[in-house]
Coordinates of N, CA and C in Angstrom, one line a residue:
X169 N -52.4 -73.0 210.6 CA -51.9 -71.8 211.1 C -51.2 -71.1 210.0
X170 N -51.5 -69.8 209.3 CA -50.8 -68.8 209.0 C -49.7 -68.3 209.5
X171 N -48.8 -68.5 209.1 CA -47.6 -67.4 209.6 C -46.6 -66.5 208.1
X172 N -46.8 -65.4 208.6 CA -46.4 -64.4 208.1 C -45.2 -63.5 208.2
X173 N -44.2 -63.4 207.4 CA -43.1 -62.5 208.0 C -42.4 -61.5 206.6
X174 N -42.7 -60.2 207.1 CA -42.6 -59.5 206.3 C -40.8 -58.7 206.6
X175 N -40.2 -58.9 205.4 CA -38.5 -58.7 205.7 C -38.8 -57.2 204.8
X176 N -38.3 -55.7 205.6 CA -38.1 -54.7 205.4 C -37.2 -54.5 204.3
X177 N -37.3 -53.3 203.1 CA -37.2 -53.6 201.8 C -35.4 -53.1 202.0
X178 N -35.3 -52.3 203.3 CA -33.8 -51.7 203.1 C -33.2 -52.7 204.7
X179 N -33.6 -53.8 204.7 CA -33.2 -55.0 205.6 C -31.5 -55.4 205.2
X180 N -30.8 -55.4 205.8 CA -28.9 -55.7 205.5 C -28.8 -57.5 205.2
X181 N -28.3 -57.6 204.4 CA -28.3 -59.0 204.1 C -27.5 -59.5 205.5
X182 N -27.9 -60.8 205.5 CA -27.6 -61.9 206.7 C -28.3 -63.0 206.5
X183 N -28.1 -63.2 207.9 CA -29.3 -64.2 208.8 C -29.7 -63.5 210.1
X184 N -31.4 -64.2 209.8 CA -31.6 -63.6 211.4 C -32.2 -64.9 212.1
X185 N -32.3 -65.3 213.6 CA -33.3 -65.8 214.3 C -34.0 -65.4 215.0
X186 N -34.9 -65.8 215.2 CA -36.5 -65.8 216.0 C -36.9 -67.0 216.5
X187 N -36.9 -66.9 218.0 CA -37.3 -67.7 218.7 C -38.8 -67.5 219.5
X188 N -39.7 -68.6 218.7 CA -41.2 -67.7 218.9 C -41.9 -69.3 220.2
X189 N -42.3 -68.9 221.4 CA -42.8 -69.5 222.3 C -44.4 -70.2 222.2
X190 N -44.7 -71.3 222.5 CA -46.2 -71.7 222.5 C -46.5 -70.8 224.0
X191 N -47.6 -70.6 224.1 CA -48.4 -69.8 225.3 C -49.1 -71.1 225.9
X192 N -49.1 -71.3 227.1 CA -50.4 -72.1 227.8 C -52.0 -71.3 227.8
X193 N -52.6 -72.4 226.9 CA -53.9 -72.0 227.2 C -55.0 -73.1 228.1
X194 N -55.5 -72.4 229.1 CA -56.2 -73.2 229.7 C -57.7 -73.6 229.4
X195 N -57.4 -74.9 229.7 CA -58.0 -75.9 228.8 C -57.9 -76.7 229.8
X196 N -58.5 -78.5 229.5 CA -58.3 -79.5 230.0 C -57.2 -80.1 228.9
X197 N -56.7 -79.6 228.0 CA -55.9 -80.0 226.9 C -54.9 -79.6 227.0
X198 N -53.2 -80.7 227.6 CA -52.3 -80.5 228.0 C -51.6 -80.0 226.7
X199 N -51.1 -79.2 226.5 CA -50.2 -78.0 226.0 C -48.6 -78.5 226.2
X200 N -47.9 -79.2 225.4 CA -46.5 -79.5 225.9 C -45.8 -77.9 225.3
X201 N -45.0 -77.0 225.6 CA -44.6 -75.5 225.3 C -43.5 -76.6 224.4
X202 N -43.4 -75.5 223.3 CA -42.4 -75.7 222.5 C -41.7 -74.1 221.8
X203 N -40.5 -74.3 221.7 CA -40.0 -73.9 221.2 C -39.8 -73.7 219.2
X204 N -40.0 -72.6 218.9 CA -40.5 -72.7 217.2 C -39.0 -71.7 216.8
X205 N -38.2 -72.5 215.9 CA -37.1 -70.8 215.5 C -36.8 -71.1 214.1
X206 N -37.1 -69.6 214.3 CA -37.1 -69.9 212.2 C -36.3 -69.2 211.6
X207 N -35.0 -69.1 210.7 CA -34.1 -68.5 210.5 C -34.3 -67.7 208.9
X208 N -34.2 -66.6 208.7 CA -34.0 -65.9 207.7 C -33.1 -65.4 207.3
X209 N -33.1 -66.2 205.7 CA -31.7 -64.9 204.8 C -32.3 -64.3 204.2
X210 N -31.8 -63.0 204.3 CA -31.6 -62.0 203.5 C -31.0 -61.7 202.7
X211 N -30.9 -61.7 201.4 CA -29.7 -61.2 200.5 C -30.1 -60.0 199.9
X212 N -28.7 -59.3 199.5 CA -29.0 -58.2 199.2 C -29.4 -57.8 197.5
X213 N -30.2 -57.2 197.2 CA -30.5 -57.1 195.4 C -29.8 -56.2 195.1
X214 N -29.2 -56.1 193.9 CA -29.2 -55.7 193.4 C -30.0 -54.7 191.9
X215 N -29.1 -53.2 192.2 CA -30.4 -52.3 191.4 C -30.6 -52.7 189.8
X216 N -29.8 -54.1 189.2 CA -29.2 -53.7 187.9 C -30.4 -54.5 187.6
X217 N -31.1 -54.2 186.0 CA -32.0 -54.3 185.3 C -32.1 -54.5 184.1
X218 N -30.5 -54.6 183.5 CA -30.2 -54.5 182.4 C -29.2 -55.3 182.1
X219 N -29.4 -56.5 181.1 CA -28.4 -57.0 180.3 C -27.5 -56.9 179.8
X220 N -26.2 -57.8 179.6 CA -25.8 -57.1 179.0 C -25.7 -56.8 177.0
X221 N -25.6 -56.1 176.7 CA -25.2 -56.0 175.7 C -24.6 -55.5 174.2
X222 N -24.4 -56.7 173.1 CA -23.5 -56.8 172.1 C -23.4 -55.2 171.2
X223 N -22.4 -55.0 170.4 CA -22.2 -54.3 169.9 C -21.5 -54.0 169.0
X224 N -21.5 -53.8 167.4 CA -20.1 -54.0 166.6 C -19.2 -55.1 166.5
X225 N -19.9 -56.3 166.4 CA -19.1 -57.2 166.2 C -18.2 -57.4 164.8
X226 N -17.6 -57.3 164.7 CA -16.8 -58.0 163.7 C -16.1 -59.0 163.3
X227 N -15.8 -59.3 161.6 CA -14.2 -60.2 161.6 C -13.4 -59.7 160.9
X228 N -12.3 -60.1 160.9 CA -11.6 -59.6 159.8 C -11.7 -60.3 158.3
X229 N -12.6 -61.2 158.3 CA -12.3 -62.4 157.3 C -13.9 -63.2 157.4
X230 N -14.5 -62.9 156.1 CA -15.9 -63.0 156.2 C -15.7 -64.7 155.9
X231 N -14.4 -64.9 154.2 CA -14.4 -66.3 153.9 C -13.3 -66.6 154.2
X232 N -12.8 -67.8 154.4 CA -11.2 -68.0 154.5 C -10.9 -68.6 153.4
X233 N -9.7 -68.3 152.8 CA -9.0 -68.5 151.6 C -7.5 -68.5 151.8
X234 N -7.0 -69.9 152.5 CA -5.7 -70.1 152.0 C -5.7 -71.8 151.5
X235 N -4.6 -71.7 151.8 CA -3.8 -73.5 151.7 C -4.9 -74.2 152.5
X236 N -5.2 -75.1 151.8 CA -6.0 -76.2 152.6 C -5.6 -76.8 153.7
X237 N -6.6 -77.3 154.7 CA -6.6 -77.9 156.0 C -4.9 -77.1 156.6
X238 N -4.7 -76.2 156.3 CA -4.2 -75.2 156.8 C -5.2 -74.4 157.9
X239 N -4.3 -74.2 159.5 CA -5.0 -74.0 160.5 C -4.9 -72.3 160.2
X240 N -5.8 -71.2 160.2 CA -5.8 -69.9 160.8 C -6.7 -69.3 161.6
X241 N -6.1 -68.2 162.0 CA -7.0 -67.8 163.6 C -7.6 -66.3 162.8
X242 N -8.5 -66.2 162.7 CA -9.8 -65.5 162.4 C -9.9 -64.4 163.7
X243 N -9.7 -63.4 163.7 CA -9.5 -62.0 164.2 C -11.3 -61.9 164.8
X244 N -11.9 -61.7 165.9 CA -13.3 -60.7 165.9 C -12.9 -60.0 166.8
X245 N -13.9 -59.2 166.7 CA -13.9 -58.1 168.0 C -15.2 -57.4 167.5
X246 N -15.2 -56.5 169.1 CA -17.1 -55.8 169.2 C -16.6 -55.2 170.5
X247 N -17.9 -55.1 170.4 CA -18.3 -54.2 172.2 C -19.2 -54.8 173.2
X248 N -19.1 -54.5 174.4 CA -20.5 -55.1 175.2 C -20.5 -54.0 176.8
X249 N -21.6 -54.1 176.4 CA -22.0 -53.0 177.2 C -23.0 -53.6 178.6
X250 N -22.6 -52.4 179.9 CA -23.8 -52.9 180.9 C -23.5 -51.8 181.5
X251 N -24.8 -51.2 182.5 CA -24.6 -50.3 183.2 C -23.7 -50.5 184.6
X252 N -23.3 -49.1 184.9 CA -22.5 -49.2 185.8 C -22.6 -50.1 187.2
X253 N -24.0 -50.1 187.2 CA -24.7 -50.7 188.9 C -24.6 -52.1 189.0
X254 N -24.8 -52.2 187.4 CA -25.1 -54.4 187.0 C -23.6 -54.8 187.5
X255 N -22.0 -54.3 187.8 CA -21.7 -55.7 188.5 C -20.7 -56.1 187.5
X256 N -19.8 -57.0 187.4 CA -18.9 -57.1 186.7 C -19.9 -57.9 185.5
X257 N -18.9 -57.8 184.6 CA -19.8 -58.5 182.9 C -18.9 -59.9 183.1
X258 N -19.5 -60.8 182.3 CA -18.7 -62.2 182.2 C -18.9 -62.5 181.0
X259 N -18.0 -62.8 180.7 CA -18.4 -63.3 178.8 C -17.8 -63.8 178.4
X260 N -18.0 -65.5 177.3 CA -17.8 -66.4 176.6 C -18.0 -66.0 175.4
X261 N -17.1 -67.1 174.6 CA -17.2 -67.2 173.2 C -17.6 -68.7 172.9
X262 N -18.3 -69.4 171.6 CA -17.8 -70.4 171.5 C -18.0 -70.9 170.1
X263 N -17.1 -71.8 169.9 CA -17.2 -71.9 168.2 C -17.8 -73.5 168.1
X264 N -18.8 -73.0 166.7 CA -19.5 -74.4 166.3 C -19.4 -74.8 165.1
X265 N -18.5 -75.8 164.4 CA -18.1 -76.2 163.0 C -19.2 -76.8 162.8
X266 N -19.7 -76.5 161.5 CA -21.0 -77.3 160.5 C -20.6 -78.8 160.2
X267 N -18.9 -79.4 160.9 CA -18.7 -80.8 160.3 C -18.4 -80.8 161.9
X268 N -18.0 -80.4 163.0 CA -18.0 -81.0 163.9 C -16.9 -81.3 164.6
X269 N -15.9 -80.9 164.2 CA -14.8 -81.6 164.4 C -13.8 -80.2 165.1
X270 N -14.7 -78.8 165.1 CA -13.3 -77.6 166.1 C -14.7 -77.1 166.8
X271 N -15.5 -77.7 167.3 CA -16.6 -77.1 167.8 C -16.0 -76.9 169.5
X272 N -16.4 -76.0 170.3 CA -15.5 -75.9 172.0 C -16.5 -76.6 172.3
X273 N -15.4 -77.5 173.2 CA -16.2 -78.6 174.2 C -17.1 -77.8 175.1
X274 N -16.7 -76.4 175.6 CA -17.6 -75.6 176.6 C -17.2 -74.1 176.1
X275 N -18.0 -72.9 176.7 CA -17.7 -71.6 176.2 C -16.1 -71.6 176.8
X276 N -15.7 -70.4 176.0 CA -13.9 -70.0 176.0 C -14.5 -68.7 176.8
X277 N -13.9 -68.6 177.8 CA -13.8 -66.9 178.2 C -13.3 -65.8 177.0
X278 N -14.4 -64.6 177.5 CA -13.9 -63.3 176.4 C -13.6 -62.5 177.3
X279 N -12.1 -62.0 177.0 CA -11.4 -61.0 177.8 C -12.1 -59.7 177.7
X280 N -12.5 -59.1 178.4 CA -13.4 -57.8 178.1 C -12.6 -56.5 178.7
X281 N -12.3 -55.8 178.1 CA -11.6 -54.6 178.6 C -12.1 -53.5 179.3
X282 N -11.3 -52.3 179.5 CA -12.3 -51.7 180.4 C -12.8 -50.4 180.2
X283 N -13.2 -50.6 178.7 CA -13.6 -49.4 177.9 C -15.2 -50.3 177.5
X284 N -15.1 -52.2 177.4 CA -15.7 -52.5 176.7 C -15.8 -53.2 175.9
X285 N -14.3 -53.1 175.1 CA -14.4 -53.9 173.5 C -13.8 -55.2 174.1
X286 N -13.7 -55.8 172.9 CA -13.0 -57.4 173.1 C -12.5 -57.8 172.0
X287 N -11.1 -58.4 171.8 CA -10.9 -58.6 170.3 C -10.3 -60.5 170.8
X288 N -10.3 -61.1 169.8 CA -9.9 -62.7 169.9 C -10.1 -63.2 168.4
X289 N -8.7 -63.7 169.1 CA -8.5 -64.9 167.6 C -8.5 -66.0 167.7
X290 N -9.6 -66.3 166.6 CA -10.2 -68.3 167.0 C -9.5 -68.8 166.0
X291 N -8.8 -70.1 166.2 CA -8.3 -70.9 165.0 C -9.5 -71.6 164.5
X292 N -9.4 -71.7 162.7 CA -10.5 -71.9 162.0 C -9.4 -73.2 160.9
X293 N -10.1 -73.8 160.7 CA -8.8 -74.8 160.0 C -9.6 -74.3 158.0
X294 N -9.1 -74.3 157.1 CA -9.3 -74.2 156.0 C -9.7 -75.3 155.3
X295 N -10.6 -76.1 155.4 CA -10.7 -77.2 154.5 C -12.1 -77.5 154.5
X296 N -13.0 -78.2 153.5 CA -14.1 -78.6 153.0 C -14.4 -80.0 152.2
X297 N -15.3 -80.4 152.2 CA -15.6 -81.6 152.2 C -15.9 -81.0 150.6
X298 N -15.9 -82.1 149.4 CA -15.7 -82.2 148.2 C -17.4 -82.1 148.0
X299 N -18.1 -82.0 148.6 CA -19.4 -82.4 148.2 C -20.5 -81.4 148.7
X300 N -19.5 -80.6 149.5 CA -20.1 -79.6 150.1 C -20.2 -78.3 149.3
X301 N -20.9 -78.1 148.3 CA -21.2 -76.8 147.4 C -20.8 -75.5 148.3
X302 N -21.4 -75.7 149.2 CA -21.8 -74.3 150.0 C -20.8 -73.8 150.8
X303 N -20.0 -74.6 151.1 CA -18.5 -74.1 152.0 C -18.9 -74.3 153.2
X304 N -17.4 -75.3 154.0 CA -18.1 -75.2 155.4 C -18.1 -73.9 156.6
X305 N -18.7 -74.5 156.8 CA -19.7 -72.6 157.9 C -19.5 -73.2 159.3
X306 N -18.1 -71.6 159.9 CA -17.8 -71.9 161.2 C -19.1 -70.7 161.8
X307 N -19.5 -71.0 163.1 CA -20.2 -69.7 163.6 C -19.8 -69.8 165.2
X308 N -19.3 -68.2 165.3 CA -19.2 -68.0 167.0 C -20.3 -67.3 167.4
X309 N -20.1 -67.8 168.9 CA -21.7 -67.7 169.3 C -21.2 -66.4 170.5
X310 N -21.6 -65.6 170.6 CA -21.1 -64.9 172.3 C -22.3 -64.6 172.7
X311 N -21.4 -64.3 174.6 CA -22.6 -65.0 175.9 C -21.7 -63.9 177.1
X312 N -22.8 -62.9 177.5 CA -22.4 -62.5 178.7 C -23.4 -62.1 179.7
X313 N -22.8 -62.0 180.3 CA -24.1 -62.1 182.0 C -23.3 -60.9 182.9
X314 N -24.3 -60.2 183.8 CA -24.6 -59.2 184.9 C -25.3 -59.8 185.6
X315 N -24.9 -58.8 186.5 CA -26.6 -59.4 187.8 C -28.0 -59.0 187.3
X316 N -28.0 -59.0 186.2 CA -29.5 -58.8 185.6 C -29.5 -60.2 184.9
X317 N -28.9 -61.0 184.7 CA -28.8 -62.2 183.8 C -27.9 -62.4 182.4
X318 N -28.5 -63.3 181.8 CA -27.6 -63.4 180.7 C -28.4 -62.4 179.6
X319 N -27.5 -61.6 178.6 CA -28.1 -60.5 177.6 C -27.9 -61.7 176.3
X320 N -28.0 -60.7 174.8 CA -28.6 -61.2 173.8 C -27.2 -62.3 173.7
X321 N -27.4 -63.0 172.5 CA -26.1 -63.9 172.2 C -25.9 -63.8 170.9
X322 N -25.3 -62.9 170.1 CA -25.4 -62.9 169.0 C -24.1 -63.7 168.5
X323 N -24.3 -63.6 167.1 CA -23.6 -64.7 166.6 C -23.3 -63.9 165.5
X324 N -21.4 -64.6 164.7 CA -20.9 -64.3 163.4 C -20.4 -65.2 162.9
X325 N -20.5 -65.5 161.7 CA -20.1 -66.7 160.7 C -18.9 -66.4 159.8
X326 N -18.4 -67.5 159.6 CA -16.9 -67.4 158.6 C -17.2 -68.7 158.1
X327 N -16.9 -68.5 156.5 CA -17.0 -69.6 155.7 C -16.3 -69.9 154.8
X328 N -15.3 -71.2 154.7 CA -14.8 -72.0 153.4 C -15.1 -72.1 152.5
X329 N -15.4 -71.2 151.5 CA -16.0 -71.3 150.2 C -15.5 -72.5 149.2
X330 N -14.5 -72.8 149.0 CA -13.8 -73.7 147.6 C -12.8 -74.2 148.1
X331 N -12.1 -74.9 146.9 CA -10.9 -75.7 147.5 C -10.2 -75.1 147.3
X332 N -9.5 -75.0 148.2 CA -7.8 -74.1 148.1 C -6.5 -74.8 147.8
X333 N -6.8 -75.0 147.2 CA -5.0 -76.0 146.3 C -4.2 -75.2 146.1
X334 N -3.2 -75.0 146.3 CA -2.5 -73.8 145.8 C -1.3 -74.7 144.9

């Protein structure tokens, strides 16, 4: 048996029930009547379509250069954008060290303003391994979501070039 149930496209979110009866049909084939009820949610959609997204990110400090294993907090900021319909924005940061050791255990919330922009200061510690030519490479990752889903995640890097002995 087919059953079909078509929910109207301007339907109000809820629940609904329906209580749908067996019929006696005559027959020699006893028919016990039952009772069938089938409950429907509805939720309501949302019109938003659009992601969100990044914009102008920056840092203030492409390499860091002070006193070794000396902690500093590295400035970014940007923009993030979503249309008006999508719904509040939500958005993380999160930092991933190339040695492993200031990586966030889970995304940090990004305070987002209500123009848009975001500015945050991540502590980056100053120091590199002796062997590492290339400098160690922090990179933040950002992550925001609408009722359309999650948008792009772009990413910006800051790097330990040398050793800083002062």
């Amino acid at each position: 048996v087919l059953f079909q149930l078509n929910v109207p496209a301007n339907a109000k979110g809820g629940n609904y029930n329906r209580v749908f009866r067996t019929l006696w049909v005559r027959s020699n084939e006893q028919i016990v009547p039952a009772d069938l009820v089938i409950n429907v949610e509805v939720t309501e959609t949302s019109a938003c379509n659009q992601a969100p997204l990044f914009s102008d990110i920056s840092s203030t400090e492409e390499t860091i250069n002070v006193r070794n294993n000396k902690e500093v907090a590295i400035d970014l900021s940007g923009s993030v954008s979503s249309p008006v319909d999508c719904g509040p924005v939500n958005a993380w940061f999160e930092l991933t060290d190339e040695y492993g050791e200031m990586d966030s255990p889970e995304p940090e919330p990004l305070l987002i303003n209500e123009d848009g922009t975001f500015s945050v200061a991540i502590p980056m510690v100053a120091s590199r391994k002796a062997k590492d030519k290339d400098g160690r490479l922090y990179t933040v990752k950002f992550m925001a979501e609408n009722d359309a889903g999650f948008g792009e995640r772009p990413e910006i890097s800051v790097v330990v070039l040398h050793d800083n002995r002062k």
